[in-house]
Amino acid sequence: MFIVFEGIDGTGKSTQVNLLAEALRAQGREVITSKEPTDGPHGSRLRDSAETGRLSPQEELDLFHLDRKEHVESLIKPALARDAVVILDRYFFSTMAYQGIRGFDPLEIRKTNEEFAPLPDFVFVLELNLDTALDRIGVRDGQANEFEQREALQQCHNIFASLEDDFVHRIDAGQTPEKVHQDVKEILSI
Ligand code: TYD
């Protein structure tokens, strides 16, 4: 089983990854959790660029794809092959959203990714109102930075909202973490 949590920054994805992993482990399943960008060389370059100056849109897109290819080959595919549950904090839907707003066509990004990245069985999109998300990530300062971040997150939200696949489930992330977790378990029937 391959499960992905998506959503804009501040929606509590990593908390849900951990709660779900614990619940499945308690049922005796082998569970592998991971995140993108990864801690590998490409992922680290992407994280560093947040501080050392942002990369060009093309460089950034290329690095997310390199990072994901490595992730798929070294961790995701082997784990699925031995029937472990894989739970990710972000996957290529984040590339559609975040690189989509830097000028690339989200559907083209998806096509490129589907050539090398397996489709998940479940994608949980955690949805949260923008003010709450901005509060949680600490950028409600009324400065230009807040305006920019708000615009960017709104556009990412819109791209996540446009996903129409059967495996995509939207959950209200404004609820308590426990309630969000309950909703996830209900959808998974566990
Ligand atoms: P995030 O999940 O916020 O990690 P952390 O909390 O550890 O910093 O992810 C870092 C950023 O990477 C986030 O703003 C979204 C961005 N991102 C992309 O732009 N494209 C992608 O394909 C992925 C996976 C993430």
Short mmCIF file of N, CA, C and O in Angstrom, two decimals, residues 8-9 15 19 34 36 79 127 129 152 163 171:
data_model
loop_
_atom_site.label_atom_id
_atom_site.label_comp_id
_atom_site.label_asym_id
_atom_site.label_seq_id
_atom_site.Cartn_x
_atom_site.Cartn_y
_atom_site.Cartn_z
N ILE A 8 -0.66 22.35 1.42
CA ILE A 8 0.26 23.48 1.54
C ILE A 8 0.99 23.40 2.88
O ILE A 8 0.62 22.62 3.76
N ASP A 9 2.01 24.23 3.03
CA ASP A 9 2.79 24.29 4.26
C ASP A 9 1.86 24.60 5.44
O ASP A 9 0.94 25.41 5.30
N THR A 15 2.79 15.23 11.07
CA THR A 15 2.08 14.67 12.22
C THR A 15 1.21 13.50 11.78
O THR A 15 1.18 12.44 12.42
N LEU A 19 1.28 9.56 12.89
CA LEU A 19 0.12 8.91 13.54
C LEU A 19 -0.31 7.67 12.75
O LEU A 19 -0.60 6.61 13.33
N SER A 34 8.69 8.36 4.76
CA SER A 34 9.73 9.19 4.16
C SER A 34 9.12 10.51 3.72
O SER A 34 7.91 10.73 3.89
N GLU A 36 9.60 14.14 0.86
CA GLU A 36 10.26 14.82 -0.25
C GLU A 36 10.17 16.32 -0.02
O GLU A 36 9.13 16.80 0.41
N ALA A 79 10.47 -1.12 -1.13
CA ALA A 79 9.56 -1.32 0.01
C ALA A 79 8.22 -1.88 -0.47
O ALA A 79 7.68 -2.82 0.12
N GLU A 127 -6.50 20.05 3.73
CA GLU A 127 -6.95 21.39 3.33
C GLU A 127 -7.16 22.29 4.53
O GLU A 127 -7.76 21.87 5.52
N ASN A 129 -7.61 26.63 5.76
CA ASN A 129 -7.77 28.00 5.30
C ASN A 129 -6.45 28.74 5.41
O ASN A 129 -5.60 28.45 6.24
N ALA A 152 1.25 32.75 -3.13
CA ALA A 152 1.85 31.49 -3.57
C ALA A 152 1.06 30.30 -3.00
O ALA A 152 0.74 29.35 -3.72
N LEU A 163 -7.06 18.44 -8.40
CA LEU A 163 -6.83 17.00 -8.58
C LEU A 163 -8.17 16.26 -8.50
O LEU A 163 -8.93 16.48 -7.57
N ILE A 171 -9.19 16.23 3.17
CA ILE A 171 -9.53 16.20 4.59
C ILE A 171 -9.36 17.60 5.17
O ILE A 171 -8.41 18.31 4.83
#
